Coordinates of C-alpha atoms in Angstrom, one line a residue:
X654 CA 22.4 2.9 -12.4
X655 CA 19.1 2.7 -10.2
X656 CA 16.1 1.8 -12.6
X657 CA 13.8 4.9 -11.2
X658 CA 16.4 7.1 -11.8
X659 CA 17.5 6.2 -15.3
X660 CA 12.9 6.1 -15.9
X661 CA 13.3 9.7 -14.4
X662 CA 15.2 11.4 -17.1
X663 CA 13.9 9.4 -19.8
X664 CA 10.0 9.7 -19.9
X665 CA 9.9 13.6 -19.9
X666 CA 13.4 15.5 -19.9
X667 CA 11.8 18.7 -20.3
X668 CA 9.5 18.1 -17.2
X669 CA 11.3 19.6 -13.9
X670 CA 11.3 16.3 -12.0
X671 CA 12.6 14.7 -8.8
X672 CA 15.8 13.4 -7.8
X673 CA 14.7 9.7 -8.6
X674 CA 10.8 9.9 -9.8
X675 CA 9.6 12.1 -12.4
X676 CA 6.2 14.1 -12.2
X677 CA 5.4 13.2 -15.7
X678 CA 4.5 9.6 -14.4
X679 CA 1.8 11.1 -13.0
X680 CA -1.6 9.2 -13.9
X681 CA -4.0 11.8 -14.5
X682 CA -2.0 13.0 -17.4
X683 CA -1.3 9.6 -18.8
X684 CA -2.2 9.5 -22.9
X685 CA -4.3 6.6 -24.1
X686 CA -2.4 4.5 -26.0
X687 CA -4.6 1.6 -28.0
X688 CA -4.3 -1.5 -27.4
X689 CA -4.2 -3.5 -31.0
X690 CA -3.3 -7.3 -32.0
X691 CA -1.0 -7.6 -34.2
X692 CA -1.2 -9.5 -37.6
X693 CA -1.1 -12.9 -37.2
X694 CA -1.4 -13.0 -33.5
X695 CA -2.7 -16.9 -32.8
X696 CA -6.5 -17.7 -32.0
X697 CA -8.1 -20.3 -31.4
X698 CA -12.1 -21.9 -30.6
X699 CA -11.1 -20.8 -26.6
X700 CA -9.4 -17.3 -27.3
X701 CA -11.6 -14.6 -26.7
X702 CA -11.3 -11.1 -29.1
X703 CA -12.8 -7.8 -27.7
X704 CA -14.4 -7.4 -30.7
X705 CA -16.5 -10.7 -30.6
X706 CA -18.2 -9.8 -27.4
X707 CA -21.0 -7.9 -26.2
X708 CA -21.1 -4.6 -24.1
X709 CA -19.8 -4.8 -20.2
X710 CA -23.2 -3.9 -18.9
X711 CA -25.2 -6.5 -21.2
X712 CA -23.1 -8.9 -20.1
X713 CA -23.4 -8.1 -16.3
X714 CA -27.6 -7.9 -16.7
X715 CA -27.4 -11.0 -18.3
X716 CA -25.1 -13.2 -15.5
X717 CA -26.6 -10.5 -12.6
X718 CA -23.1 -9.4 -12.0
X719 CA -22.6 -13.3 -11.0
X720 CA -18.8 -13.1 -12.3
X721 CA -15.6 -14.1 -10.2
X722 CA -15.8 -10.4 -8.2
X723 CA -17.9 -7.7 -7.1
X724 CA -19.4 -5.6 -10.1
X725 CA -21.5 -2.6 -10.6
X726 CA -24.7 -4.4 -11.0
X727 CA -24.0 -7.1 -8.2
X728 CA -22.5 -4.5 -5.5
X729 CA -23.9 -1.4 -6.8
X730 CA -23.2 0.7 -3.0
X731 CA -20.0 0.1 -3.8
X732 CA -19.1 0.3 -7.4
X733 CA -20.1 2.8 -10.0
X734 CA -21.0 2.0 -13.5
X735 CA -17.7 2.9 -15.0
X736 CA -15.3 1.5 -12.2
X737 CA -13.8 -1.5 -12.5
X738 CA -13.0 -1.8 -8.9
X739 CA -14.3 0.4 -5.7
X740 CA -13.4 4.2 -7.0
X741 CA -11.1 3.4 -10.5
X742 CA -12.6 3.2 -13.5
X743 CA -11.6 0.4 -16.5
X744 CA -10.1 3.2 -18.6
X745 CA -7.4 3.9 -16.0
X746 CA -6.5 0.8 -15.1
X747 CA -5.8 0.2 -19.3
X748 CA -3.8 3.3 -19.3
X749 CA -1.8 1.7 -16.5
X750 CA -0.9 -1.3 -18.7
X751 CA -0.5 1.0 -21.7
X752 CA 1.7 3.6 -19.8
X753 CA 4.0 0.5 -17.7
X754 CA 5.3 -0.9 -21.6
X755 CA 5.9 2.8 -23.0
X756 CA 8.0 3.2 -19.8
X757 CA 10.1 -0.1 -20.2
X758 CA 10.6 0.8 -23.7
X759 CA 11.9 4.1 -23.2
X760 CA 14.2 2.7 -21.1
X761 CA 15.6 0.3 -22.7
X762 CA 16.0 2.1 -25.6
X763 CA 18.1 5.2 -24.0
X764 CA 20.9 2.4 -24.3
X765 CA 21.0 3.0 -27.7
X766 CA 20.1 0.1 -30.5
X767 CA 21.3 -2.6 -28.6
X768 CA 20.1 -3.6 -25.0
X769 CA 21.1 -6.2 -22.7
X770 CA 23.1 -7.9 -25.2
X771 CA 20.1 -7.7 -28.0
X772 CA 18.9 -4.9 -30.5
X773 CA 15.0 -6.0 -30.3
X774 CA 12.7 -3.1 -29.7
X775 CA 9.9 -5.0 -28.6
X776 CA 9.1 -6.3 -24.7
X777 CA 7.1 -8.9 -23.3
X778 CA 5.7 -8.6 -19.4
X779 CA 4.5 -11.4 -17.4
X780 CA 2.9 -11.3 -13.8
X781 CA 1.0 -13.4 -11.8
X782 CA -1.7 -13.4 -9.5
X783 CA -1.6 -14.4 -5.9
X784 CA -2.6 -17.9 -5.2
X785 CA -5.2 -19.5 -2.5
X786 CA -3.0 -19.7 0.6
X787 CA -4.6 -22.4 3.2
X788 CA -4.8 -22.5 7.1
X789 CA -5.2 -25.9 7.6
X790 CA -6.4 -28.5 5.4
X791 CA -8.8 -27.3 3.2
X792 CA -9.5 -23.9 5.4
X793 CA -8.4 -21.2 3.3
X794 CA -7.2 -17.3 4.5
X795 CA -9.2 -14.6 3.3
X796 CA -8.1 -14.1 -0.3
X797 CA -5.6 -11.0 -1.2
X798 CA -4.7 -10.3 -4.7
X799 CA -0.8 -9.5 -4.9
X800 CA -1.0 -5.8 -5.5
X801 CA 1.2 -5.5 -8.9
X802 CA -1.3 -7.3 -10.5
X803 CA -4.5 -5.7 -8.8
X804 CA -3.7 -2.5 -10.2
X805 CA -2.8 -3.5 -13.7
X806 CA -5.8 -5.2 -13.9
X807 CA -8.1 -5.1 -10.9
X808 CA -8.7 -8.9 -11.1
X809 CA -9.7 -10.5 -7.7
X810 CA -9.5 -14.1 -8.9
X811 CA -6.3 -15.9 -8.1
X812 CA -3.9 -18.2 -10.5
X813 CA -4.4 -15.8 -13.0
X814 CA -1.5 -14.7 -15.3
X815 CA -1.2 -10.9 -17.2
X816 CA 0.5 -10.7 -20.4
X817 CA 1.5 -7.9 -21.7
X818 CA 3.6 -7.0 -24.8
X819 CA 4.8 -4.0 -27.2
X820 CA 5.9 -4.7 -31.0
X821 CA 8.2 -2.3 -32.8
X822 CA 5.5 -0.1 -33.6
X823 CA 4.7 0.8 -30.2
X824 CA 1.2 -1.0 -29.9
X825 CA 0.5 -2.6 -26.5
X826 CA -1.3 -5.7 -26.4
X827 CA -2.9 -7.4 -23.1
X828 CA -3.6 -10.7 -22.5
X829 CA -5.3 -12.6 -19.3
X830 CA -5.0 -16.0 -18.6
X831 CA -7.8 -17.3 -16.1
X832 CA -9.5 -20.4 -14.9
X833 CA -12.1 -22.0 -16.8
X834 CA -15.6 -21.9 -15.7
X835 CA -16.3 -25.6 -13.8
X836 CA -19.6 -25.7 -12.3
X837 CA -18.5 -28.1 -9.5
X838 CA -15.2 -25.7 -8.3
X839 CA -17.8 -23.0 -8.6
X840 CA -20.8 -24.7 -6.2
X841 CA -17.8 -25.2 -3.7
X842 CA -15.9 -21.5 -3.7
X843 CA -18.2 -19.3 -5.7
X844 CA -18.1 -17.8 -9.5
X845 CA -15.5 -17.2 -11.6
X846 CA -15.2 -15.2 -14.3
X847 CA -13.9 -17.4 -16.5
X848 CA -11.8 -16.4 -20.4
X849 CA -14.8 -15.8 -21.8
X850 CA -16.0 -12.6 -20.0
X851 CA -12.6 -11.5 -19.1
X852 CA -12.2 -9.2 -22.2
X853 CA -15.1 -6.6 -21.2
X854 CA -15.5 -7.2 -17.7
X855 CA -11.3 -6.1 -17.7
X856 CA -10.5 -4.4 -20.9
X857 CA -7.4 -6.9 -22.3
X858 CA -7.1 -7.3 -25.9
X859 CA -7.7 -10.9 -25.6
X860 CA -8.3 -13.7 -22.6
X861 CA -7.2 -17.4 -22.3
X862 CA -7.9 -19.9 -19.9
X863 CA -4.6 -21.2 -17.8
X864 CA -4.2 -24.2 -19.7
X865 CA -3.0 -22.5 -23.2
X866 CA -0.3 -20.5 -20.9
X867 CA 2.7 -22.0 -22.2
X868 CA 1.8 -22.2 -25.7
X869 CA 0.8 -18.6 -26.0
X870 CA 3.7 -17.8 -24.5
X871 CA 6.1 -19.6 -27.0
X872 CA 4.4 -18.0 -30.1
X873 CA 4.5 -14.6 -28.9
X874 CA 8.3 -14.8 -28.2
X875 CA 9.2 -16.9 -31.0
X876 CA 6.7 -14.2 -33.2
X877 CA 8.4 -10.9 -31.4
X878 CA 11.9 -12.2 -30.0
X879 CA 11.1 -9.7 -26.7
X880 CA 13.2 -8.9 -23.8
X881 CA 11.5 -10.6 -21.1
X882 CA 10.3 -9.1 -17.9
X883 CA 9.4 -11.4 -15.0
X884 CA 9.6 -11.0 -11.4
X885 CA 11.3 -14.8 -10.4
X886 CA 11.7 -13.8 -6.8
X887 CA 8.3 -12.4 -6.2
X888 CA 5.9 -14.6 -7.9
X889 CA 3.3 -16.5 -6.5
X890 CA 2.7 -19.4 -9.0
X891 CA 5.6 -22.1 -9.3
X892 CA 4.3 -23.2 -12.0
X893 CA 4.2 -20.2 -13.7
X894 CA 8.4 -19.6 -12.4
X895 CA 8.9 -23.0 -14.0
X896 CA 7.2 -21.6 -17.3
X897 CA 9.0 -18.7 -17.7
X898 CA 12.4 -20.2 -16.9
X899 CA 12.1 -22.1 -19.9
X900 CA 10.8 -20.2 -22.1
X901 CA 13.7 -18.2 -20.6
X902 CA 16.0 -20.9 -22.0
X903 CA 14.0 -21.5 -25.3
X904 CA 14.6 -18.1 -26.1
X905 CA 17.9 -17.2 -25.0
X906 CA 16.7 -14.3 -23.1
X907 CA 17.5 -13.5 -19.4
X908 CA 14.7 -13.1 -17.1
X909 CA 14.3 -9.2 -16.2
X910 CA 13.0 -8.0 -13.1
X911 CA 10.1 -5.4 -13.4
X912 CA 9.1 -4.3 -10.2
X913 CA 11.5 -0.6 -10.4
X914 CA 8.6 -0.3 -12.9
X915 CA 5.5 -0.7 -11.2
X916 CA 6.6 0.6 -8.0
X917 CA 7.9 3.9 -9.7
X918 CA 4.0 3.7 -10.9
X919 CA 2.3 2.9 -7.9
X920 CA 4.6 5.6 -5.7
X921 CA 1.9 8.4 -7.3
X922 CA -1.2 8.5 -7.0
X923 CA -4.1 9.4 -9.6
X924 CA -6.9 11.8 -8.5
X925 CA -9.1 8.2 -8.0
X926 CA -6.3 6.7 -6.0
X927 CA -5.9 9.8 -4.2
X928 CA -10.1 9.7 -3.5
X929 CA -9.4 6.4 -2.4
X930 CA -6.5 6.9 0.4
X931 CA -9.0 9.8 1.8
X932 CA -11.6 7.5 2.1
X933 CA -9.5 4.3 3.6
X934 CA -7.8 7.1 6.2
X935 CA -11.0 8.6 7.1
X936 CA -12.8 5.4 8.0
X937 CA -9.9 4.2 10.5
X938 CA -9.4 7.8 11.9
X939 CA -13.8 7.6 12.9
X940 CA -12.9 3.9 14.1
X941 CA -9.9 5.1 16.2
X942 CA -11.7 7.8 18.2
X943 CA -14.8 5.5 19.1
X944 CA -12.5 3.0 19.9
X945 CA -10.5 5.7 22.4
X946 CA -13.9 6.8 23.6
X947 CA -14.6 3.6 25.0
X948 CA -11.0 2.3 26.8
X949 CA -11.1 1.7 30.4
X950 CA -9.3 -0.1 32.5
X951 CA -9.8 -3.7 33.3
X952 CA -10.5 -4.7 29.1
X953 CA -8.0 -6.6 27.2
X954 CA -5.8 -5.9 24.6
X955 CA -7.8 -8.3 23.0
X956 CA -10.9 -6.1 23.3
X957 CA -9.5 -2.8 21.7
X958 CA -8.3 -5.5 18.7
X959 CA -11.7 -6.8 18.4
X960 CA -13.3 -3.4 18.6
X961 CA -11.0 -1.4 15.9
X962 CA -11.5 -4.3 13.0
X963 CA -15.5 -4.1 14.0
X964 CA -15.5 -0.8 13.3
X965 CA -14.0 -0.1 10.4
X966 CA -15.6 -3.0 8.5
X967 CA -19.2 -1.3 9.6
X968 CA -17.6 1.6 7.7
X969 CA -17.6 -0.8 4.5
X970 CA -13.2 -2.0 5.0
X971 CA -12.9 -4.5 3.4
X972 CA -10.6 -5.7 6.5
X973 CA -7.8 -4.6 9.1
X974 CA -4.7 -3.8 6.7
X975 CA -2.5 -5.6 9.1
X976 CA -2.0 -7.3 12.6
X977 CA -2.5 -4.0 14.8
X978 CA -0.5 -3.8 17.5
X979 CA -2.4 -2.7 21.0
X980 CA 0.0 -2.2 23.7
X981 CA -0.7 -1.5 26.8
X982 CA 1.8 -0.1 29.7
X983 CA 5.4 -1.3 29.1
X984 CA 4.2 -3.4 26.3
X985 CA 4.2 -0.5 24.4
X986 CA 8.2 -0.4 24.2
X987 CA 8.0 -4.0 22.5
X988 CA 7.8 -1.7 18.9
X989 CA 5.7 -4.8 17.0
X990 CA 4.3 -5.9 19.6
X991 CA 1.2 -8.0 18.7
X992 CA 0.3 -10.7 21.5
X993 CA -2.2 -8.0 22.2
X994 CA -3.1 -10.4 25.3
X995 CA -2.9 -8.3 28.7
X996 CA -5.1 -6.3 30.3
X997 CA -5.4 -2.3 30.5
X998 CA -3.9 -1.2 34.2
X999 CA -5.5 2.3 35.7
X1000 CA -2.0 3.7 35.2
X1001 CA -1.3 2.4 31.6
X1002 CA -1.4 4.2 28.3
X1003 CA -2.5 2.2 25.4
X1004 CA -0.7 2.4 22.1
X1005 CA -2.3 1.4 19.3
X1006 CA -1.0 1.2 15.9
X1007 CA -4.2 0.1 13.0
X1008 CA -5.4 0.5 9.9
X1009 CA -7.5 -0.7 7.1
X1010 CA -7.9 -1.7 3.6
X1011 CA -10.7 0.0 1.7
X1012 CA -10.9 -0.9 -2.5
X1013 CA -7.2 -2.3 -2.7
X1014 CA -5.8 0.8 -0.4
X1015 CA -4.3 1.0 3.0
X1016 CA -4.3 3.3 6.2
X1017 CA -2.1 3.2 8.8
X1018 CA -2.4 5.0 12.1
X1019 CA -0.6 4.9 15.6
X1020 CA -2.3 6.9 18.7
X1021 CA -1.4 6.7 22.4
X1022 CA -3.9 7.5 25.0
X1023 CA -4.8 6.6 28.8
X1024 CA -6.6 4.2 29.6
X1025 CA -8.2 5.7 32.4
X1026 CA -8.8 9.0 30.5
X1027 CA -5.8 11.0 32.7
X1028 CA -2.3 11.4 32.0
X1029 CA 0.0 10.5 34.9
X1030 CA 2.2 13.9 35.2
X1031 CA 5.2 11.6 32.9
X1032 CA 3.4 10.6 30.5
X1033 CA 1.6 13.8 29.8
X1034 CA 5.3 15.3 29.6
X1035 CA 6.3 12.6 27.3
X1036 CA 3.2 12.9 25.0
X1037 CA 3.0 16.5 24.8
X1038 CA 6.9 16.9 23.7
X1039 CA 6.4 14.0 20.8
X1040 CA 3.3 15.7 19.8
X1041 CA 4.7 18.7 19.5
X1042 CA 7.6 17.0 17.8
X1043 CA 5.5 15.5 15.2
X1044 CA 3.5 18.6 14.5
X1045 CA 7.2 20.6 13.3
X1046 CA 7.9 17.6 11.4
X1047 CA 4.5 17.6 9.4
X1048 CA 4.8 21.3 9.3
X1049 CA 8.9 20.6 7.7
X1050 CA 7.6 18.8 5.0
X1051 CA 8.8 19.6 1.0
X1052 CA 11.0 22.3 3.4
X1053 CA 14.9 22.2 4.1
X1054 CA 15.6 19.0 6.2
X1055 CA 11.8 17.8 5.6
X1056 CA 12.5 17.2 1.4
X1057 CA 12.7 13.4 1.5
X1058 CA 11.7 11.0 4.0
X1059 CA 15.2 10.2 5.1
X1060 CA 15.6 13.9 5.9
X1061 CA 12.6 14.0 7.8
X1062 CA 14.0 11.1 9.9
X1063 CA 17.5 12.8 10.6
X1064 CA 15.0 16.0 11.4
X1065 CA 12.7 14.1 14.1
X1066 CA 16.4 12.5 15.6
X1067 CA 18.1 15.4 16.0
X1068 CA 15.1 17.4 17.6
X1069 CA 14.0 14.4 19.7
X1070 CA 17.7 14.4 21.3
X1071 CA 17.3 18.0 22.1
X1072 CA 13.8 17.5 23.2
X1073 CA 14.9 14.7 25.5
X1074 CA 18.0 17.2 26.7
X1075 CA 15.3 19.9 27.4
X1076 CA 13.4 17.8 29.9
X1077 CA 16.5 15.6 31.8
X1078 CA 16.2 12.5 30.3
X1079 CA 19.7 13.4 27.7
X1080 CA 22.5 14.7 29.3
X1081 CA 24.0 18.3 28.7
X1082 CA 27.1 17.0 27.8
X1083 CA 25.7 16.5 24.2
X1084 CA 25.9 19.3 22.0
X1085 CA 27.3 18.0 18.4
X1086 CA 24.6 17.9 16.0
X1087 CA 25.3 14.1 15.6
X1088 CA 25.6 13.2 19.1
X1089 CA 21.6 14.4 19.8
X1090 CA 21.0 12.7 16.2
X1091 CA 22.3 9.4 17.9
X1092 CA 20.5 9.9 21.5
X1093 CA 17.0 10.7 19.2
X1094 CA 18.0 7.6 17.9
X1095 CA 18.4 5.5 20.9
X1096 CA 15.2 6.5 21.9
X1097 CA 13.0 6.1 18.6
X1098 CA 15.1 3.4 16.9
X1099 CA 12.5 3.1 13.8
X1100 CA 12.6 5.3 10.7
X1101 CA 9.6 7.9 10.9
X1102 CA 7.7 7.6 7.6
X1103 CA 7.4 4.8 4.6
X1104 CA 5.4 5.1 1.4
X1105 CA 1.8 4.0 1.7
X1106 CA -0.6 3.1 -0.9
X1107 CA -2.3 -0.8 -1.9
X1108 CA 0.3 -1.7 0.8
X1109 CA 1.1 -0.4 3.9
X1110 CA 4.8 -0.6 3.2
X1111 CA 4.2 0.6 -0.1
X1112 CA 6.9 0.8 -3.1
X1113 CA 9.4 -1.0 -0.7
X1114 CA 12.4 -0.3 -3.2
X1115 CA 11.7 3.0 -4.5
X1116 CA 14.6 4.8 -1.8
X1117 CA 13.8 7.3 1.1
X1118 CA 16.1 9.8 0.0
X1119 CA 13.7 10.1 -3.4
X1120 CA 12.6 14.1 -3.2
X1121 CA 9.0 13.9 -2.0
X1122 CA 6.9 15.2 -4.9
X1123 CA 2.9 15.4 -5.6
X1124 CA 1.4 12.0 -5.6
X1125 CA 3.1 10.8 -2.9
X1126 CA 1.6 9.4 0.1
X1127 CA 3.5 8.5 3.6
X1128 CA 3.5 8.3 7.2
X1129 CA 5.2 10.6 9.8
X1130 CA 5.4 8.5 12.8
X1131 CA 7.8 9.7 15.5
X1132 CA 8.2 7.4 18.8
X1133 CA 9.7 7.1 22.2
X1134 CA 10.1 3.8 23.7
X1135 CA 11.7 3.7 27.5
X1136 CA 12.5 0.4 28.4
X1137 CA 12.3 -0.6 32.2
X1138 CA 16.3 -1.3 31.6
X1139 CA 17.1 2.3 31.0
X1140 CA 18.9 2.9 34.1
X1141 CA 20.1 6.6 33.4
X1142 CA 16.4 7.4 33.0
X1143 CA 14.4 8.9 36.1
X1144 CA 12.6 5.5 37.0
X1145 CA 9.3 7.7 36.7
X1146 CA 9.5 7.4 32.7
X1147 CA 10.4 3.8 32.4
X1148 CA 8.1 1.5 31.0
X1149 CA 6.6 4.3 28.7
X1150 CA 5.9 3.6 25.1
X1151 CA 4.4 6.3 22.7
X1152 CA 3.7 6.8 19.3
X1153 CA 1.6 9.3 17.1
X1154 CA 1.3 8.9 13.8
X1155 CA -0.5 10.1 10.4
X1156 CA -1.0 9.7 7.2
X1157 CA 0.1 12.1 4.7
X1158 CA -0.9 12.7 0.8
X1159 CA 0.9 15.8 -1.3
X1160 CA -2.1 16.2 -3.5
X1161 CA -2.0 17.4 -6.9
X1162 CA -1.6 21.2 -6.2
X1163 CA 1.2 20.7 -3.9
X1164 CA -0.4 20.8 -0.8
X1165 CA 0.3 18.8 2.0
X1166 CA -2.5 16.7 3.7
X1167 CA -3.4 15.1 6.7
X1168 CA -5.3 12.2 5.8
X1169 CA -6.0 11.3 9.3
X1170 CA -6.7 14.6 10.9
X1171 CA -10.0 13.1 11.6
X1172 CA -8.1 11.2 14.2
X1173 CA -8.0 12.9 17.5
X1174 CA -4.0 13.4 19.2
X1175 CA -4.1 16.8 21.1
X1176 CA -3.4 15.7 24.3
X1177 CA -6.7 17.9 25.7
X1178 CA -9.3 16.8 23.3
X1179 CA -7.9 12.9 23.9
X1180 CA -7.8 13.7 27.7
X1181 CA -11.6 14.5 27.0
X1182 CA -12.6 11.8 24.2
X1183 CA -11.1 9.1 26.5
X1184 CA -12.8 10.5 29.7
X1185 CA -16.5 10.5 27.5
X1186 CA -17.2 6.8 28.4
X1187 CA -16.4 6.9 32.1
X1188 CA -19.4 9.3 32.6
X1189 CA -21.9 7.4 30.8
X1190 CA -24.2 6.2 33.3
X1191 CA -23.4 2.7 34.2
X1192 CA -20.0 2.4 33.0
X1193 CA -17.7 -0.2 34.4
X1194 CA -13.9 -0.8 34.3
X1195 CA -14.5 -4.4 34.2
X1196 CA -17.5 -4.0 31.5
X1197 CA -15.9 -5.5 28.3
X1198 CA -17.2 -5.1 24.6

């Protein structure tokens, strides 16, 4: 049986709950649970215990927030006193770790005294940071913590390992294993925090540097004889994979995968989380409409790129929260499209499809608009049926045919076929309820919403027929793509890509909202954003940014 579903009716059965994911994960009404060591649990002159250290903000005064990541007393415009990271505070992110063992234990317990061919009531988690990945040489990427283990422990450091474990009596213990502070690694790539301020700066019971990995791990399953949870597939650290497969043989214990967990987790949002998805939406939806406010024709693809990533990172993103695609004309029926090399033509709409990444979280927005600032009479008929298409399938959301995210797609199919029937471009001879579900297909051959959160494809294995509860945040992103090829279309609508699309949160009243409403898609006020720059005096349609 699916691992969310089995979570569902174990964590709260008196809770009315979801088909898959109940409402009693939800964070804000998480319990504290304490995090203890248990007796006997090994030391040594390099382990660090929370209660040998000083206060997190004497520590920070005294390295001037000089640690391995931003801090409140090194970036104070951008984290508060209490947060860990940008907009969540340390005592969630411990009631995350807390909350992710209680949940594995319940469920391995509703098998009764025996699980997976052992009676053991305790568990043991592992997960690993991402590592450095390299362009060339010794030219790294830009750093990006694997998301799992950003939000069970806001580190930013990679090669790190989280440990987490649960005993018979229910205590949760967390443990960190980092690089050692080396002065010369540091004067070539920067601070790191090192074992020794890991306990207060994250809140783990105790911190270790990489090197003692293995051994810690043999004594705390030789101490607790845990199941073992460990991602194999999805890890980042082969050495780490190599360490756990043996420790994997040591103990006679299979390897289980953890990630139904997290994701189950992760798939709703706390109140800060939810703070935080406003704030990454609203940033790209002010970015979008500049960046619409300035097309004309005769810029590059290029251009529009260059000008969406500027402006959201002078709205304090950390960075775009993918490869956008900007399409312009019948580049715009290539659905990832990302050469994003060709120039804008007078005729052309633009599609572009953008987000960002502000404090670990993602937005993701798709608008179409002309480059010229007019609709040719085609497109405008194309763009105002999809945006009156997407506006009924907002609208059907939590409602009959709108109640999960598959639904939703089935809805936008069907109505797209009969919207595409209404204006020539389906035939009449299609009246069976799956027959316009396949032509709304043909034309918008991409599934209209996914989960978003730290990713932009967010909690890729928690299914899209899951009932769509508060928490939850997704796209509704409804497409028509007419390929020059389509020879039973008038030859008027060929070449014509479009896309709108939003981001949307069900917040914790029930509501349904709009993250990006910010963003400008009425075909009249986009008509009039896009025409703003061609009456600026001086303008161009070969001036470039």
């Amino acid at each position: 049986m699916n691992t969310l579903r089995r979570l569902d009716r174990l964590i709260a059965p008196t809770v009315c709950r979801s088909a898959a994911i109940s409402t009693s994960l939800w964070p804000h009404r998480w319990m504290s649970q304490s995090t203890t060591i248990s007796p006997g649990s090994p030391s040594s002159k390099s382990t660090v215990n929370a209660a040998e250290v000083r206060g997190v903000a004497q520590i920070l005064r005294q390295q001037k927030g000089n640690l391995g990541q931003p801090t409140s007393v090194s970036h104070p415009h951008l984290i508060q006193p209490d947060e860990l990271v940008p907009g969540v505070e340390l005592t969630e992110i411990k009631e995350r770790r807390s909350q992710l063992m209680q949940n594995i234990r319940a469920y391995a317990r509703s098998f009764g005294g025996e699980f997976n061919g052992h009676s053991s009531t305790c568990h043991m988690l592992v997960l690993g940071a991402a590592s450095k990945k390299y362009m060339s040489g010794k030219i790294p990427y830009v750093f990006r913590q694997n998301s799992d283990f950003y939000y069970l422990t806001g580190c930013l450091e990679p090669d790190a390992v989280l440990l987490l474990t649960i005993d018979e009596a229910q205590n949760v213990q967390s443990e960190l294993f980092m690089r050692p502070k080396d002065p010369h690694a540091e004067l070539w790539d920067g601070p790191r925090t090192g074992p020794e301020l890991a306990v207060p700066l994250f809140g783990v019971t105790e911190a270790h540097p990489l090197s003692q990995l293995e051994a810690v791990l043999a004594k705390r399953a030789g101490a607790l004889k845990p199941h073992i949870w460990f991602d194999q597939k999805s890890t980042d650290l082969p050495s780490l994979a190599e360490n756990m497969m043996r420790l994997s043989g040591d103990q006679h214990r299979p390897l289980l995968p953890a990630y139904t967990f997290l994701e189950a987790m992760r798939l709703l949002k706390s109140r800060d989380e939810m703070q935080l998805m406003r704030r990454t939406c609203d940033i790209a939806s002010r970015s979008f409409n500049e960046v619409m406010a300035e097309t004309r024709p005769g810029q590059s693809e290029h251009h529009l790129f260059a000008a969406i990533d500027y402006k959201c990172r002078m709205r304090n993103a950390s960075y775009l929260a993918y490869p956008p695609v900007v399409a312009a004309g019948q580049n715009a029926t290539v659905i990832h499209y990302v050469a994003n090399s060709q120039l804008l033509g007078q005729h052309d709409l633009v599609l572009m499809d953008a987000g960002c990444e502000y404090g670990g979280y993602t937005s993701d927005i798709t608008r179409t608009w002309p480059a010229s600032g007019l609709f040719t009479e085609p497109q405008r008929t194309l763009y105002d049926m999809l945006h009156q298409l997407q506006g009924e399938i907002i609208g059907n959301v939590m409602k009959p045919g709108g109640e999960t995210l598959d639904q939703l797609f089935e809805t936008t199919c069907y109505k797209l076929g009969k919207y595409l029937q209404e204006i020539g471009l389906v035939g009449k001879s299609f009246s069976e309820y799956k027959e316009l579900v396949s032509q709304g297909y043909r034309f918008c051959p991409h599934h209209v919403s996914h989960y978003l959160g730290m990713d932009v494809h967010d909690t890729p294995h928690v299914p899209r027929n899951t009932r769509i509860v508060p928490g939850m945040v997704f796209t509704i992103e409804p497409g028509i793509y007419i390929g020059q090829d389509c020879g039973d279309v008038p030859p008027e609508f060929r070449g014509i890509g479009i896309r709108i699309e939003d981001d949307l949160l069900i917040n914790e009243n029930g509501h349904v909202e709009v993250l990006t409403e910010a963003c400008v898609k009425d075909p009249r006020a986009l008509q009039e954003l896009c025409k703003q720059q061609q009456r600026k005096p001086g303008a161009s349609s070969a001036e470039t940014f």
